[in-house]
Tab-separated table of C-alpha atoms in Angstrom:
chain	number	residue	atom	x	y	z
A	158	ALA	CA	26.649	-4.992	-12.214
A	159	GLU	CA	28.184	-6.557	-15.833
A	160	ASP	CA	24.266	-7.446	-16.834
A	161	GLN	CA	23.058	-3.530	-15.451
A	162	ILE	CA	25.417	-2.000	-17.181
A	163	LEU	CA	24.571	-4.097	-20.271
A	164	ALA	CA	20.657	-3.571	-19.964
A	165	GLU	CA	21.175	0.215	-19.505
A	166	GLN	CA	23.565	0.364	-22.595
A	167	LYS	CA	21.053	-2.029	-24.608
A	168	LEU	CA	18.641	0.642	-24.169
A	169	SER	CA	20.630	3.524	-24.868
A	170	VAL	CA	21.304	2.320	-28.173
A	171	VAL	CA	17.837	1.387	-28.923
A	172	LEU	CA	16.689	4.937	-27.581
A	173	LYS	CA	19.126	6.910	-29.315
A	174	GLU	CA	18.366	4.959	-32.927
A	175	ARG	CA	15.001	5.388	-32.990
A	176	THR	CA	13.745	8.724	-30.710
A	177	ASP	CA	17.394	10.264	-31.042
A	178	ALA	CA	17.417	10.537	-27.397
A	179	SER	CA	20.323	12.285	-25.640
A	180	ASP	CA	22.214	10.896	-23.246
A	181	GLU	CA	20.386	12.799	-20.719
A	182	GLN	CA	16.823	11.753	-21.719
A	183	VAL	CA	18.170	8.029	-21.421
A	184	GLN	CA	19.188	8.539	-18.156
A	185	SER	CA	16.561	10.449	-17.078
A	186	ILE	CA	14.441	6.882	-18.099
A	187	ILE	CA	16.734	5.104	-16.065
A	188	LYS	CA	16.380	6.831	-13.016
A	189	LEU	CA	12.578	6.377	-13.886
A	190	THR	CA	12.599	2.980	-13.791
A	191	GLN	CA	14.825	3.236	-10.474
A	192	ALA	CA	11.788	4.872	-9.201
A	193	GLN	CA	8.846	2.622	-10.291
A	194	GLN	CA	11.450	0.136	-8.300
A	195	GLU	CA	10.641	1.879	-4.911
A	196	LEU	CA	7.149	2.221	-5.502
A	197	GLY	CA	6.727	-1.265	-6.756
A	198	VAL	CA	8.157	-5.086	-7.047
A	199	VAL	CA	10.057	-5.016	-10.855
A	200	GLY	CA	13.724	-4.694	-10.667
A	201	ASP	CA	15.308	-2.012	-12.837
A	202	GLU	CA	17.309	-4.400	-14.562
A	203	VAL	CA	13.274	-5.980	-15.627
A	204	GLN	CA	11.862	-3.015	-17.017
A	205	ILE	CA	15.124	-2.003	-18.546
A	206	ALA	CA	15.035	-5.118	-20.452
A	207	GLY	CA	10.719	-4.584	-21.542
A	208	LEU	CA	11.555	-0.560	-22.007
A	209	GLN	CA	14.555	-1.724	-24.904
A	210	GLN	CA	11.842	-4.251	-26.405
A	211	LEU	CA	8.910	-1.389	-26.482
A	212	SER	CA	11.404	1.001	-27.603
A	213	THR	CA	12.413	-0.389	-31.047
A	214	PHE	CA	9.149	0.224	-31.776
A	215	VAL	CA	8.233	4.288	-30.533
A	216	GLY	CA	9.203	7.293	-32.249
A	217	GLN	CA	9.325	9.547	-29.077
A	218	THR	CA	11.014	9.520	-25.274
A	219	ASP	CA	7.890	10.213	-23.953
A	220	THR	CA	6.333	7.419	-25.059
A	221	ILE	CA	8.132	5.232	-22.931
A	222	LYS	CA	7.817	7.284	-19.994
A	223	LYS	CA	4.205	7.505	-20.815
A	224	LEU	CA	3.730	3.568	-21.028
A	225	LEU	CA	6.422	2.212	-17.987
A	226	PRO	CA	4.147	2.328	-15.033
A	227	ALA	CA	1.801	0.498	-17.202
A	228	MET	CA	3.987	-1.957	-18.656
A	229	ASN	CA	5.101	-2.600	-14.364
A	230	ASN	CA	1.367	-3.223	-13.528
A	231	LEU	CA	0.842	-5.761	-16.809
A	232	LEU	CA	4.347	-7.680	-15.400
A	233	VAL	CA	3.283	-8.085	-12.050
A	234	GLN	CA	-0.693	-9.326	-13.316
A	235	GLN	CA	0.532	-11.786	-15.580
A	236	LYS	CA	3.864	-12.839	-13.502
A	237	GLY	CA	3.477	-11.644	-10.344
A	238	PHE	CA	6.890	-11.856	-8.084
A	239	ASN	CA	8.430	-13.316	-10.192
A	240	ALA	CA	9.127	-11.561	-13.554
A	241	SER	CA	12.260	-11.827	-15.185
A	242	GLN	CA	13.969	-9.654	-18.099
A	243	GLY	CA	12.389	-12.104	-20.597
A	244	ASP	CA	9.325	-11.886	-19.575
A	245	ALA	CA	9.696	-7.715	-19.319
A	246	VAL	CA	10.675	-8.309	-23.732
A	247	ASN	CA	7.563	-10.265	-24.050
A	248	ILE	CA	5.779	-7.672	-22.648
A	249	GLY	CA	7.482	-4.905	-24.198
A	250	LYS	CA	7.091	-6.644	-27.370
A	251	LEU	CA	2.959	-7.060	-27.193
A	252	MET	CA	2.946	-3.264	-26.056
A	253	GLY	CA	4.425	-2.528	-28.977
A	254	LYS	CA	2.597	-4.643	-31.396
A	255	VAL	CA	-0.479	-2.769	-29.908
A	256	LEU	CA	1.474	0.607	-30.605
A	257	GLN	CA	1.451	-0.316	-34.340
A	258	GLY	CA	-2.229	-1.301	-34.172
A	259	GLN	CA	-2.063	-4.944	-33.378
A	260	ILE	CA	-4.791	-5.022	-30.577
A	261	GLY	CA	-5.359	-8.538	-30.328
A	262	ALA	CA	-1.912	-8.485	-29.263
A	263	LEU	CA	-2.705	-7.467	-25.371
A	264	THR	CA	-6.638	-9.229	-25.951
A	265	ARG	CA	-4.973	-13.042	-26.024
A	266	VAL	CA	-3.646	-12.123	-22.081
A	267	GLY	CA	-6.906	-10.742	-21.565
A	268	ILE	CA	-6.875	-7.269	-21.550
A	269	THR	CA	-10.141	-5.560	-23.338
A	270	PHE	CA	-10.647	-2.695	-25.572
A	271	THR	CA	-13.691	-0.211	-25.927
A	272	GLU	CA	-14.068	0.488	-29.858
A	273	ALA	CA	-13.311	4.162	-29.172
A	274	GLU	CA	-9.966	3.014	-27.720
A	275	LYS	CA	-9.594	0.776	-30.621
A	276	LYS	CA	-9.943	3.128	-33.433
A	277	ILE	CA	-7.512	5.678	-31.079
A	278	LEU	CA	-4.661	2.775	-31.051
A	279	LYS	CA	-5.613	2.306	-34.658
A	280	TYR	CA	-5.113	6.435	-36.003
A	281	GLY	CA	-4.251	8.424	-33.025
A	282	THR	CA	-1.117	10.524	-32.925
A	283	GLU	CA	1.662	8.235	-31.159
A	284	SER	CA	1.543	10.134	-27.729
A	285	GLU	CA	-2.190	9.508	-27.990
A	286	ARG	CA	-2.126	5.707	-28.845
A	287	ALA	CA	0.894	5.512	-25.633
A	288	ALA	CA	-1.950	7.802	-23.573
A	289	THR	CA	-4.563	4.986	-24.898
A	290	LEU	CA	-2.692	2.271	-23.656
A	291	ALA	CA	-1.726	2.772	-20.525
A	292	LYS	CA	-4.832	4.315	-19.673
A	293	VAL	CA	-6.338	0.606	-20.754
A	294	ILE	CA	-3.582	-1.354	-19.453
A	295	THR	CA	-4.072	0.270	-15.670
A	296	ASN	CA	-7.811	0.092	-16.186
A	297	ASN	CA	-7.627	-3.917	-16.746
A	298	VAL	CA	-5.239	-4.469	-14.375
A	299	GLY	CA	-5.325	-1.510	-11.888
A	300	GLU	CA	-1.710	-0.257	-9.747
A	301	MET	CA	-1.160	-4.684	-9.636
A	302	ASN	CA	3.245	-2.813	-9.360
A	303	SER	CA	2.479	-0.639	-6.131
A	304	GLU	CA	-0.389	-3.348	-4.992
A	305	PHE	CA	1.930	-6.109	-4.708
A	306	ALA	CA	4.379	-3.801	-2.621
A	307	LYS	CA	2.198	-3.644	-0.149
A	308	THR	CA	1.753	-7.480	0.640
A	309	ASP	CA	4.532	-8.909	2.902
A	310	LEU	CA	6.199	-10.830	0.183
A	311	GLY	CA	5.958	-7.421	-2.012
A	312	ARG	CA	8.106	-5.827	1.279
A	313	ILE	CA	10.636	-8.655	0.427
A	314	GLN	CA	10.579	-8.430	-3.188
A	315	GLN	CA	11.496	-4.749	-2.537
A	316	MET	CA	14.571	-5.747	0.078
A	317	GLU	CA	15.505	-7.616	-2.234
A	318	ASN	CA	15.449	-5.356	-4.922
A	319	GLN	CA	17.959	-2.995	-2.811
A	320	ILE	CA	20.610	-5.525	-2.095
A	321	GLY	CA	20.613	-6.564	-5.909
A	322	ASP	CA	21.096	-2.335	-6.411
A	323	LEU	CA	23.585	-2.453	-3.316
A	324	LYS	CA	25.467	-5.689	-4.684
A	325	GLU	CA	25.458	-3.538	-8.500
A	326	GLU	CA	27.229	-0.646	-7.415
A	327	ILE	CA	30.009	-2.644	-5.267
A	328	GLY	CA	30.323	-4.303	-8.639
A	329	LYS	CA	30.615	-1.169	-10.860
A	330	GLY	CA	33.317	-0.473	-8.197
A	331	LEU	CA	35.278	-3.909	-8.647
A	332	ILE	CA	35.017	-4.139	-12.946
A	333	PRO	CA	38.033	-0.975	-13.365
């Protein structure tokens, strides 16, 4: 419970600082990580850690929402079922660098870009860059997160994530 609370607090602080996010916007992003956890194999606390890092590179909460599924797909493609919060932070940092025009950050992990995509990522608005980056990652790695969830090991991982959520809820009740 403490790990989850701390991860959510870090995300909240960075989002409010970088994007002037309201409490409702922060909660909607946290709910989105929970929905993504149900669709795939990446735990919400892992996603939140990655988003907290990615948030340091953005100015709008919509950018985070656009990039979350792509971040999860890339994370699963790179780390499989064993993605940690540290792995998610690294992926968030790579994606953030690309949003700032440093295309090479993701080419080192096998993501390829067309010349047109490179131009949008260097010169487009934040919204255009986010949409393009999400599309590029999905084109390169597919819907890896949800595809892994369809396997036997993926279903086991989803159950482990649900057990982890249950432990968090019990822990939140014990903290006071």
